[in-house]
Short mmCIF file of C-alpha atoms and ligand atoms in Angstrom, two decimals:
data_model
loop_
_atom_site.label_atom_id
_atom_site.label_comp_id
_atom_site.label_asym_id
_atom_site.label_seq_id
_atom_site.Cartn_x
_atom_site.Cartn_y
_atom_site.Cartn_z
CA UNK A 24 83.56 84.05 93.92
CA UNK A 25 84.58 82.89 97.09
CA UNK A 26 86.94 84.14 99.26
CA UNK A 27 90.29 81.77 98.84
CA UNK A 28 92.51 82.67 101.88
CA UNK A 29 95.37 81.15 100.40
CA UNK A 30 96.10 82.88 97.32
CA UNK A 31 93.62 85.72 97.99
CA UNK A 32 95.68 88.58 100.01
CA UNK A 33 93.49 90.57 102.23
CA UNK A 34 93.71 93.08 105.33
CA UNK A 35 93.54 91.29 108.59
CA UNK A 36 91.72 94.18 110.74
CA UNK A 37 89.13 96.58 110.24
CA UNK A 38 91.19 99.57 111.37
CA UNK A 39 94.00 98.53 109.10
CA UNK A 40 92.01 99.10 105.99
CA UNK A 41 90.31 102.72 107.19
CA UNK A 42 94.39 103.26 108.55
CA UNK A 43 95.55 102.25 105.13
CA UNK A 44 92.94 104.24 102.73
CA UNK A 45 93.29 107.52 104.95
CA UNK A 46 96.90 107.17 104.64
CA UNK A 47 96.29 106.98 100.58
CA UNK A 48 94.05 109.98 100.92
CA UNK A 49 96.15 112.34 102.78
CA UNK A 50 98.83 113.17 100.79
CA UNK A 51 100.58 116.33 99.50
CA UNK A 52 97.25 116.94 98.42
CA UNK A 53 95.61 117.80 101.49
CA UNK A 54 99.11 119.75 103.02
CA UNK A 55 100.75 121.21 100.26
CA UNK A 56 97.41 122.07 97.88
CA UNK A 57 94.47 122.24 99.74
CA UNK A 58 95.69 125.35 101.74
CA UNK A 59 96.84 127.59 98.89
CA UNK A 60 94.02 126.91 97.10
CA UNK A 61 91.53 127.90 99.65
CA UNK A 62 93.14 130.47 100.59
CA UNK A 63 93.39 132.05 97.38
CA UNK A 64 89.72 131.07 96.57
CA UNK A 65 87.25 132.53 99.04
CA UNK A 66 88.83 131.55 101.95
CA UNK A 67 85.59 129.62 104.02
CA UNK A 68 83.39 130.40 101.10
CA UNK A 69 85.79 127.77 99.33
CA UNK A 70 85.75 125.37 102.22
CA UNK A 71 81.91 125.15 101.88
CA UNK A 72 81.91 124.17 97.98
CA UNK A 73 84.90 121.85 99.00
CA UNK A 74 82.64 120.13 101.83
CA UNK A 75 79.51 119.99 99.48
CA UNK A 76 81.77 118.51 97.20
CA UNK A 77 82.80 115.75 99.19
CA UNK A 78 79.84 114.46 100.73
CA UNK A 79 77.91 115.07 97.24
CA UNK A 80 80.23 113.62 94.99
CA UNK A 81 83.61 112.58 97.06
CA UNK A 82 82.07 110.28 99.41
CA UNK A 83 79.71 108.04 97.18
CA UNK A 84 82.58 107.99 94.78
CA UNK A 85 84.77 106.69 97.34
CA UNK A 86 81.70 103.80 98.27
CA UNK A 87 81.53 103.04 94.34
CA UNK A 88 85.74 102.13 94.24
CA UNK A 89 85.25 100.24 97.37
CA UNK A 90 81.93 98.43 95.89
CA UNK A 91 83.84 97.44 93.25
CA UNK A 92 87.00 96.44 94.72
CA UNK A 93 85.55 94.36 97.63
CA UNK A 94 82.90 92.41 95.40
CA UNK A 95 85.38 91.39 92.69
CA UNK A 96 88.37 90.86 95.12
CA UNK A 97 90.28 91.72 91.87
CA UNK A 98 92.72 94.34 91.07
CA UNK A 99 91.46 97.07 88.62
CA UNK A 100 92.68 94.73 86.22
CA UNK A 101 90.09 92.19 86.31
CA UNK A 102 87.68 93.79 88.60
CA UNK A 103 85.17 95.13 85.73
CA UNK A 104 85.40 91.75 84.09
CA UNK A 105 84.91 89.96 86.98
CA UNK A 106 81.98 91.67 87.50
CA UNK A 107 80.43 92.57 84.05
CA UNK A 108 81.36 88.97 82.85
CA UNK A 109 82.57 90.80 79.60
CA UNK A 110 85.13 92.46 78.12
CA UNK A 111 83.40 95.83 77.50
CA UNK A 112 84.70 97.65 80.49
CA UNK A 113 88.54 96.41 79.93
CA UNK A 114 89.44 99.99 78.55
CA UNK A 115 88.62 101.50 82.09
CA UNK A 116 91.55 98.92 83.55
CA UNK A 117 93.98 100.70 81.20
CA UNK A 118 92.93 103.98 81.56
CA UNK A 119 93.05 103.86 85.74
CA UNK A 120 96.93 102.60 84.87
CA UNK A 121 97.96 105.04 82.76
CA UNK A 122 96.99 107.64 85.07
CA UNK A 123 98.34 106.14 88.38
CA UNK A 124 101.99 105.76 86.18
CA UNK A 125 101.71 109.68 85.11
CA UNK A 126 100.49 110.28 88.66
CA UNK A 127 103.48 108.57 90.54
CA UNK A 128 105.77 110.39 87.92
CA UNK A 129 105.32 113.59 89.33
CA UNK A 130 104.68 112.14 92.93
CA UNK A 131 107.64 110.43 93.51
CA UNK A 132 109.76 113.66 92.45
CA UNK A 133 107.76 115.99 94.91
CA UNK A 134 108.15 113.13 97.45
CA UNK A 135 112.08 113.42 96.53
CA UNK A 136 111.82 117.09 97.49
CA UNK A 137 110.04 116.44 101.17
CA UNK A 138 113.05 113.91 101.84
CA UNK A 139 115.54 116.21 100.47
CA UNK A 140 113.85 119.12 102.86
CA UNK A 141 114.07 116.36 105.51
CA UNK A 142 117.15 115.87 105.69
CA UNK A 143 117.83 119.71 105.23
CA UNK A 144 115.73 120.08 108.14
CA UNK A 145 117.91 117.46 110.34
CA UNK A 146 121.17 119.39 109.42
CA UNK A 147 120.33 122.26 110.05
CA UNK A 148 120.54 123.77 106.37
CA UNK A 149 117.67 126.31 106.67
CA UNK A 150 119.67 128.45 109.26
CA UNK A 151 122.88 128.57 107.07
CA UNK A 152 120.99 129.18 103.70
CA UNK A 153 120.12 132.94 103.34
CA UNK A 154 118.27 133.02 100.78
CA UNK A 155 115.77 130.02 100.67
CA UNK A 156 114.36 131.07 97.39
CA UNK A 157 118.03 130.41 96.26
CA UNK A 158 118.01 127.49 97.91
CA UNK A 159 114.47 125.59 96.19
CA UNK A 160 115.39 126.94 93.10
CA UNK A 161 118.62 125.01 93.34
CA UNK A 162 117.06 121.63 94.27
CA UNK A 163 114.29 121.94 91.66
CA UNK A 164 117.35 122.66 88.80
CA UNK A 165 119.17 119.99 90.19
CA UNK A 166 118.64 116.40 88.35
CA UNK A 167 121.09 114.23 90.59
CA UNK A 168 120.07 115.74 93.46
CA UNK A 169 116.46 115.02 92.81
CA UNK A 170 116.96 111.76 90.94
CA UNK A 171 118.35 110.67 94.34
CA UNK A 172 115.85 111.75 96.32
CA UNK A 173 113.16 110.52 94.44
CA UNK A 174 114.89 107.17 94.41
CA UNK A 175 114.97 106.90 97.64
CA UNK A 176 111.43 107.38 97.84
CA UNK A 177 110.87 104.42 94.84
CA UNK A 178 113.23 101.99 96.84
CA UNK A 179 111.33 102.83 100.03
CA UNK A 180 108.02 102.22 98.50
CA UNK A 181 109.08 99.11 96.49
CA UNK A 182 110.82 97.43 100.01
CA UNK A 183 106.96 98.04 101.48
CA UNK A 184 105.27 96.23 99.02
CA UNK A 185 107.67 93.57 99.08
CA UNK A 186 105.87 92.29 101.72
CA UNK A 187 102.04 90.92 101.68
CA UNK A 188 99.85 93.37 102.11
CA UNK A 189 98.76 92.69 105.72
CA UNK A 190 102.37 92.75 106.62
CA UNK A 191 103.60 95.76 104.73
CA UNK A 192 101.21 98.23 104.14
CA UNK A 193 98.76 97.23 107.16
CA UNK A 194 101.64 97.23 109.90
CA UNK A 195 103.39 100.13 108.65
CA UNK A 196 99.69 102.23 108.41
CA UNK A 197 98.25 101.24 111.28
CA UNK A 198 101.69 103.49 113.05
CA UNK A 199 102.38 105.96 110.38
CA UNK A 200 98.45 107.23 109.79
CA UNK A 201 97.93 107.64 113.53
CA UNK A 202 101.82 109.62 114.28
CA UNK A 203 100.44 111.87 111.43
CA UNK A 204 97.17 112.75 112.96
CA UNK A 205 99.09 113.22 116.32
CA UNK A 206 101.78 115.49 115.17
CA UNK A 207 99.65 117.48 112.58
CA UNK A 208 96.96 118.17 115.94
CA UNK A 209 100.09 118.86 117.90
CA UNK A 210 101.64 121.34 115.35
CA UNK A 211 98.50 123.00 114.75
CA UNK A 212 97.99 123.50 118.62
CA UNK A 213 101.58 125.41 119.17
CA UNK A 214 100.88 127.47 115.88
CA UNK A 215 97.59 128.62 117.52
CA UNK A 216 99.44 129.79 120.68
CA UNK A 217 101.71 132.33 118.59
CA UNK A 218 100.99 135.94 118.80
CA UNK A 219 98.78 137.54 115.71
CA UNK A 220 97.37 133.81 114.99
CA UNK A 221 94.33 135.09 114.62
CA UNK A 222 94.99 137.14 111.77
CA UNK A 223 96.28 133.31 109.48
CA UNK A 224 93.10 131.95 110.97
CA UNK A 225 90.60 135.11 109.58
CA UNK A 226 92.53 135.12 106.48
CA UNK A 227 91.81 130.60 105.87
CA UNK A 228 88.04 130.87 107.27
CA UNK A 229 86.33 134.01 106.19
CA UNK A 230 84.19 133.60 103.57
CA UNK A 231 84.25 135.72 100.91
CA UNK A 232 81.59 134.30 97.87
CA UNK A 233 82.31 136.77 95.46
CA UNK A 234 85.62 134.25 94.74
CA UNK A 235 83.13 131.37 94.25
CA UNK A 236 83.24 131.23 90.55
CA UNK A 237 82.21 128.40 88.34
CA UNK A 238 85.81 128.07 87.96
CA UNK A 239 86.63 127.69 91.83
CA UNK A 240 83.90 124.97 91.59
CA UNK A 241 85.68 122.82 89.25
CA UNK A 242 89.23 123.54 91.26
CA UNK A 243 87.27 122.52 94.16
CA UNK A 244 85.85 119.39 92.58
CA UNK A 245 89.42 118.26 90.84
CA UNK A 246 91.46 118.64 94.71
CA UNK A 247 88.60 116.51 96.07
CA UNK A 248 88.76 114.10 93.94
CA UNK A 249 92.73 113.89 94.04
CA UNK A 250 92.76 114.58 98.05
CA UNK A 251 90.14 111.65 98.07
CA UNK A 252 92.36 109.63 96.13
CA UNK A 253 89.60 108.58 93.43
CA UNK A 254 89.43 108.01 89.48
CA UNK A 255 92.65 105.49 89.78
CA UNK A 256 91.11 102.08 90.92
CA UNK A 257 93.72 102.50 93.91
CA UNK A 258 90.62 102.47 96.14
CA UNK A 259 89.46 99.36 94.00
CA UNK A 260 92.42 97.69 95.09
CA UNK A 261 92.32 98.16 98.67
CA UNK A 262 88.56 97.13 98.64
CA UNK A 263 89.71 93.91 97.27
CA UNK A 264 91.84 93.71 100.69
CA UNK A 265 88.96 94.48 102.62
CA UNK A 266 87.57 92.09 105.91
CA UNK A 267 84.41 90.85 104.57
CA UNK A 268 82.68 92.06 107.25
CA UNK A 269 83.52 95.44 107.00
CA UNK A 270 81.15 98.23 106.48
CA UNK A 271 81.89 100.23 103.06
CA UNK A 272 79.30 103.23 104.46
CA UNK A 273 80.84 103.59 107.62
CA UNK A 274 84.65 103.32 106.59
CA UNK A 275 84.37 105.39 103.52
CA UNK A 276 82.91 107.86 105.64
CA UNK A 277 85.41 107.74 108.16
CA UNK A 278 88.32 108.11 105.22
CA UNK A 279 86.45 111.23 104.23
CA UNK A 280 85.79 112.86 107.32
CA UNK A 281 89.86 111.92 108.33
CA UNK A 282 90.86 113.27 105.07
CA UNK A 283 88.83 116.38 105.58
CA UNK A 284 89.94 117.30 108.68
CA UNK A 285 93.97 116.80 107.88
CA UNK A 286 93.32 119.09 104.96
CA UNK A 287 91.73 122.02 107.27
CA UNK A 288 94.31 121.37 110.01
CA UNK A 289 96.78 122.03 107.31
CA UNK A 290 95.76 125.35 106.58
CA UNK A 291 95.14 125.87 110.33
CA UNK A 292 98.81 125.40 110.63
CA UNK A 293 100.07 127.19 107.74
CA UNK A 294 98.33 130.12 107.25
CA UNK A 295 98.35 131.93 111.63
CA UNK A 296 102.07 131.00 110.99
CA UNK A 297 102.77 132.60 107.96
CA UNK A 298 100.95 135.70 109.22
CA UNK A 299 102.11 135.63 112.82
CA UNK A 300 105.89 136.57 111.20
CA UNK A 301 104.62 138.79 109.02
CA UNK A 302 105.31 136.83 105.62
CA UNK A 303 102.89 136.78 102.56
CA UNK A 304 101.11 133.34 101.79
CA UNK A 305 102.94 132.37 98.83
CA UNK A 306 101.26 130.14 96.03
CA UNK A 307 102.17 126.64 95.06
CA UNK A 308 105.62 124.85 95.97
CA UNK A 309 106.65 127.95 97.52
CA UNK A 310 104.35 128.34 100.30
CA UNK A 311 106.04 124.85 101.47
CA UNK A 312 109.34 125.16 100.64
CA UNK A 313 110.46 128.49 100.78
CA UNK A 314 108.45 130.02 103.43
CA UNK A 315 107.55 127.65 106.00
CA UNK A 316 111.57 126.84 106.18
CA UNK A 317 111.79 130.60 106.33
CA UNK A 318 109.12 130.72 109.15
CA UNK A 319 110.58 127.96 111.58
CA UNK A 320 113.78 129.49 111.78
CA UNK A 321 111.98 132.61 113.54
CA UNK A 322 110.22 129.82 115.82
CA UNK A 323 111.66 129.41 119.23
CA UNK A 324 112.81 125.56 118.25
CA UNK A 325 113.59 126.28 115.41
CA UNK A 326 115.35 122.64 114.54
CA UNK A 327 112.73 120.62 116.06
CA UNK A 328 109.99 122.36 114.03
CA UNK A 329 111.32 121.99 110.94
CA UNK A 330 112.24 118.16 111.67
CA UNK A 331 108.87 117.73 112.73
CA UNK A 332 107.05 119.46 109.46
CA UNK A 333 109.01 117.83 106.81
CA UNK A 334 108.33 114.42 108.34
CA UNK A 335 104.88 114.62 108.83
CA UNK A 336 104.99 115.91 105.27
CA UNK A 337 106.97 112.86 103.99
CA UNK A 338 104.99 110.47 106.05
CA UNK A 339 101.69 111.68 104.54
CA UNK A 340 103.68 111.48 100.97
CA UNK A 341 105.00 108.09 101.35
CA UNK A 342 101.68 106.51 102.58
CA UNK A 343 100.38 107.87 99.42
CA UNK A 344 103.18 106.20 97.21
CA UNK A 345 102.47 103.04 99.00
CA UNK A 346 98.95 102.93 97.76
CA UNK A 347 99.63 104.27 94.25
CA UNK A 348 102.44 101.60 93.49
CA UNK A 349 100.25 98.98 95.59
CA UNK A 350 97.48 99.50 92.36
CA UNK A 351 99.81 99.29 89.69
CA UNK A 352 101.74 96.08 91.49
CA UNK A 353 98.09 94.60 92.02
CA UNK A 354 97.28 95.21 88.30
CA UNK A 355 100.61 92.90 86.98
CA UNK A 356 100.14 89.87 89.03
CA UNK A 357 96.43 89.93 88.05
CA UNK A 358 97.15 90.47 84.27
CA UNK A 359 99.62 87.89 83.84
CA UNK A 360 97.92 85.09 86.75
CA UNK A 361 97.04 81.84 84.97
CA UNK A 362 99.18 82.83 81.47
CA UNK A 363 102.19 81.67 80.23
CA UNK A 364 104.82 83.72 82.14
CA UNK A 365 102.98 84.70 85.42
CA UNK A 366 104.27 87.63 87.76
CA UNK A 367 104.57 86.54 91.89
CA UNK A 368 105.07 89.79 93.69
CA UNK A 369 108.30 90.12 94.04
CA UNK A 370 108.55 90.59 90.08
CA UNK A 371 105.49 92.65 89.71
CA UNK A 372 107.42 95.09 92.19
CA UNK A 373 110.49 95.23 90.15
CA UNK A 374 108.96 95.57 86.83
CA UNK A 375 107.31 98.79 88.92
CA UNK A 376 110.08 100.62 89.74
CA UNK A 377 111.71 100.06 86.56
CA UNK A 378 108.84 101.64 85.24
CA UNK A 379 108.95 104.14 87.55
CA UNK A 380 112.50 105.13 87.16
CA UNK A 381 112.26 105.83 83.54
CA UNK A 382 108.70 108.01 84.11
CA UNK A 383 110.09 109.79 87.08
CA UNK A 384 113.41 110.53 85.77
CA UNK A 385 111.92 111.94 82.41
CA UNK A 386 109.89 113.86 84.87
CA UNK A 387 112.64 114.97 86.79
CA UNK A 388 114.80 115.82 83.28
CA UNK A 389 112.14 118.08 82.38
CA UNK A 390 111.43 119.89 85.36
CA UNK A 391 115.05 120.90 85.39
CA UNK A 392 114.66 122.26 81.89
CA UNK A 393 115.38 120.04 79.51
CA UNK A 394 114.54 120.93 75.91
CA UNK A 395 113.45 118.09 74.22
CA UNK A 396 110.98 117.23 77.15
CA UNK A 397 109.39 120.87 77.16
CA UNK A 398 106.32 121.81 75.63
CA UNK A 399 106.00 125.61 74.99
CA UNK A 400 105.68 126.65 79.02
CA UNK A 401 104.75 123.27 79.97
CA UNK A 402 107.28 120.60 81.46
CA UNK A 403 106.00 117.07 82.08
CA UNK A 404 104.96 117.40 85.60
CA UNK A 405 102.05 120.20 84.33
CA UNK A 406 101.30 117.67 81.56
CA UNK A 407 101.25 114.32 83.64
CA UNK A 408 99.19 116.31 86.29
CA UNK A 409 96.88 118.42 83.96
CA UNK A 410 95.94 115.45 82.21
CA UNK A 411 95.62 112.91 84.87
CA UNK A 412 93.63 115.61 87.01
CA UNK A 413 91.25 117.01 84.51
CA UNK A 414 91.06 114.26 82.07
CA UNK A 415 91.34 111.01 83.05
CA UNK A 416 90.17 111.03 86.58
CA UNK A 417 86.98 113.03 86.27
CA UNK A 418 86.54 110.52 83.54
CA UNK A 419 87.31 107.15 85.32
CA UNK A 420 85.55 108.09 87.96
CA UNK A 421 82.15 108.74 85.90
CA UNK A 422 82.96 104.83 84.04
CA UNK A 423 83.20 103.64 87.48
CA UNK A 424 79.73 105.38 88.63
CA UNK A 425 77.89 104.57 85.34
CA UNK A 426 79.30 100.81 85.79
CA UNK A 427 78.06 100.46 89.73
CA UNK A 428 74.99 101.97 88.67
CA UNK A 429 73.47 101.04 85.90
CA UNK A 430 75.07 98.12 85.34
CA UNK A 431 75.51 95.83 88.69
CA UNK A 432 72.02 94.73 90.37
CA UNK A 433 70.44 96.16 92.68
CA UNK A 434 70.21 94.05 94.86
CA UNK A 435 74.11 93.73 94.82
CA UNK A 436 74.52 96.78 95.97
CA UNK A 437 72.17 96.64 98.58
CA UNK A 438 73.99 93.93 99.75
CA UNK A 439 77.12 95.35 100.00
CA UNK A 440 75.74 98.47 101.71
CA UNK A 441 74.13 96.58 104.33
CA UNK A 442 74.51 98.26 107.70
CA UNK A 443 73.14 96.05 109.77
CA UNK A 444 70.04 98.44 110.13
CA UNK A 445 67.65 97.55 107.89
CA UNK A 446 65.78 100.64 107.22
CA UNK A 447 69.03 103.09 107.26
CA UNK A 448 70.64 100.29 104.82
CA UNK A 449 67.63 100.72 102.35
CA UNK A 450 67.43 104.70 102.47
CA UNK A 451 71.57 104.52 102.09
CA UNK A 452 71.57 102.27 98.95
CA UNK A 453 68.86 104.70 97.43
CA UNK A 454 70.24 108.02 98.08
CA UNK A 455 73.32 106.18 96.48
CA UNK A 456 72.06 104.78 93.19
CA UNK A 457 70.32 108.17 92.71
CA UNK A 458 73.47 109.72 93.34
CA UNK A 459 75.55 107.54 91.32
CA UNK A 460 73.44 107.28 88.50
CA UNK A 461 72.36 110.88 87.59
CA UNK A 462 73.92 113.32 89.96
CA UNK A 463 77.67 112.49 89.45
CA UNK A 464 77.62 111.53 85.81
CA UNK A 465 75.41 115.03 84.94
CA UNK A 466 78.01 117.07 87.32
CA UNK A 467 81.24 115.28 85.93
CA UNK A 468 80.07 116.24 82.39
CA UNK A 469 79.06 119.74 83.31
CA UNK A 470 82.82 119.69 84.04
CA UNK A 471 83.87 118.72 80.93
CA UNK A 472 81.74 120.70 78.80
CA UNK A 473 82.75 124.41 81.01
CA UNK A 474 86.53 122.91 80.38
CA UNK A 475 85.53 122.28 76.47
CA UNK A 476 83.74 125.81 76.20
CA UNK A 477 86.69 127.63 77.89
CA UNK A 478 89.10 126.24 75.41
CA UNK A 479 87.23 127.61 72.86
CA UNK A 480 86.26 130.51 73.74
CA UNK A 481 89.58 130.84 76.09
N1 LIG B 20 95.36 111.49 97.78
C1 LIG B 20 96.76 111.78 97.74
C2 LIG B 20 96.99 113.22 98.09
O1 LIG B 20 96.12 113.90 98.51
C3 LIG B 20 97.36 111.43 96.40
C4 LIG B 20 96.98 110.11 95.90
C5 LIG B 20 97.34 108.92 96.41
C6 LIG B 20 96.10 109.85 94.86
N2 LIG B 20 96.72 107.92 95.72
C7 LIG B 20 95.95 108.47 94.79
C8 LIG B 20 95.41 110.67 94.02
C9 LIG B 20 95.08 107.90 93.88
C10 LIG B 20 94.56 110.10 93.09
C11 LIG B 20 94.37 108.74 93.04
O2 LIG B 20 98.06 113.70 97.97
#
């Protein structure tokens, strides 16, 4: 397996890889989520679990996708064979495609509503609405207006990865990733300055671990795994682009700790804010869209804050796209290479967002309450999220750790976790086999088996 420059595309810096995968990682996930969730689980107490989390299982998860990717320089598609030199492992190709395509269903449409907000936010809409409540409601029931948004977000995606990768996606991370950090550090510096700040602040970081229930565990494990942006292969993918001389420990480390911190800056922005005008942290899409809005039109500038939250929020969304459609465009040119009808690119993309459309805009249908496409309370965006989330992640992600650990050699993966330190290299690739072998299999099926026992017992 040698690296063919030619036909094998591939990142051309270091820093446009780690640019790239934080990008992936930081997402709606870390924004829009992570704060609610902490807030309404323990507060700091939830933070710790979330950090232990990461580093336990997050972190050599993130190593394993990268292991695999970088090795096989294949898409998820043929990375297992490549690797295994069999055909056992093929189902894990389809699986990690089925749930990127439900992922990006509901992605794309929540992406549509941070563009929609956008441009809200550059007309001035939020100080003319009175009743923002009103005003969500009538987006989320509203299937042109969120068909078009979402579109827009497709089209925007698909004209990225129309380019190679180190042209597209590298370029466009190596600005977007960095103007994110800067404007979330910059948003969460003014917020700290308002009066009664500290109140947001006590109410995110005090730890209360009577909340930390078995439950708030799993919760905690499932957004880590989605802020992380493992269990789809997408981090396979990028690995294939990776510089051969890059270090997986280092960079996946990096992604994590970036990740992490975008995630707590977040809440550091939403919560002092919400309190410091006297509001009530709301829960889910609400907290976002109906009382931030709310909240910048009592800020002095009130126009420039709102332009400058709802773009950081749809850069963070659309660098996620990128890398979700990236996988799945990865995953057609290698199926079809070397057969009958090959895909190039260009076709791969198309076939993506036709794909796409139909998934989102079922999505979309059912969100604004279409019979036929709701399930008792359920629409499809609970069902394409509960079941990508709590199903087929958790369980990709154990195939993927079972596969680097039992199953490639040793001595492979000491290779690839060389360092350049010979001692720390050794003591990393052990702590990581250990980990990848017992510890993450054992607490992925713990998961299952508490989700199993609730069902039945309810
Ligand atoms: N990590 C992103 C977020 O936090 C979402 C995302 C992008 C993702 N690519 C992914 C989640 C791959 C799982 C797998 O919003």
């Amino acid at each position: 397996m040698h690296k063919d420059e030619s036909t094998n595309p591939s990142f051309t810096s270091k820093v446009g890889l780690i640019m790239a995968a934080v990008g992936s990682a930081v997402g709606l996930g870390n924004i829009w989520k992570f704060p609610y969730i902490a807030g309404e689980s323990g507060g700091g107490a939830f933070l710790i679990v979330y950090l232990v989390c990461v580093l336990l299982f997050g972190l050599p998860l993130l190593m394993t996708e990268f292991i695999i990717g970088k090795r096989s320089e294949k898409s998820v598609y043929g990375a297992f064979r490549a690797l295994s030199r069999n055909n056992r492992w093929q189902w894990l190709s389809w699986l990690c495609l089925l749930a990127t395509i439900m992922i990006m269903s509901f992605y794309f449409m929540v992406t549509g509503w941070c563009l929609s907000y956008l441009a809200d936010a550059l007309m001035n809409a939020f100080s003319t609405a009175n009743d923002l409540e009103a005003h969500f409601a009538h987006l989320s029931g509203s299937f042109p207006r969120m068909s078009f948004f979402a579109l827009l977000a497709i089209i925007f995606t698909a004209f990225v990865l129309w380019f190679d990768v180190n042209k597209g996606i590298e370029r466009l991370s190596k600005i977007l990733t960095p103007l994110l950090l800067l404007m979330m550090i910059i948003m969460a510096v003014v917020v700290l300055m308002l009066p009664n700040s500290n109140i947001g602040m006590r109410f995110f970081f005090d730890a209360d671990f009577s909340k930390i229930t078995p439950q708030v565990i799993l919760s905690a494990m499932g957004q880590c795994f989605f802020s992380l942006s493992i269990g789809l292969g997408v981090l396979i993918t990028y690995g294939s682009y990776m510089p051969k001389k890059q270090d997986i420990t280092a960079t996946s480390l990096q992604v994590v700790l970036l990740d992490t911190l975008v995630a707590v800056l977040a809440g550091v922005i939403i919560f002092p804010a919400v309190f410091a005008f006297g509001f009530d942290p709301a829960e889910g899409p609400e907290l976002v869209f109906v009382v931030l809005p709310a909240i910048f039109e009592q800020m002095s500038l009130p126009w420039l804050s709102s332009v400058l939250f709802f773009t950081l929020l749809c850069i963070a969304a659309i660098t996620s796209t990128i890398s979700l459609m990236e996988a799945m465009v990865a995953f057609l040119t290698d199926a079809t290479a070397g057969r009958k009808h090959p895909l190039n690119r260009h076709s791969a993309v198309l076939i993506t967002v036709l794909i796409l459309i139909i998934s989102s805009g079922l999505c979309i249908l059912s969100v604004t309450g279409v019979k036929w496409l709701t399930f008792g309370n359920w629409n499809l965006f609970d069902i394409f999220d509960k079941i990508s989330s709590c199903l087929l992640m958790p369980l990709s992600a154990l195939a993927m750790a079972l596969f680097v650990g039992w199953t490639l050699p040793k001595s492979a993966i000491q290779q690839e976790l060389h360092t350049g330190h010979k001692r720390l290299s050794s003591t990393i690739a052990f702590v990581f086999m250990q980990i990848v072998r017992y510890l993450v299999p054992l607490a992925i099926l713990a998961i299952f088996f508490n989700e199993v026992y609730h069902l039945i017992v309810g």
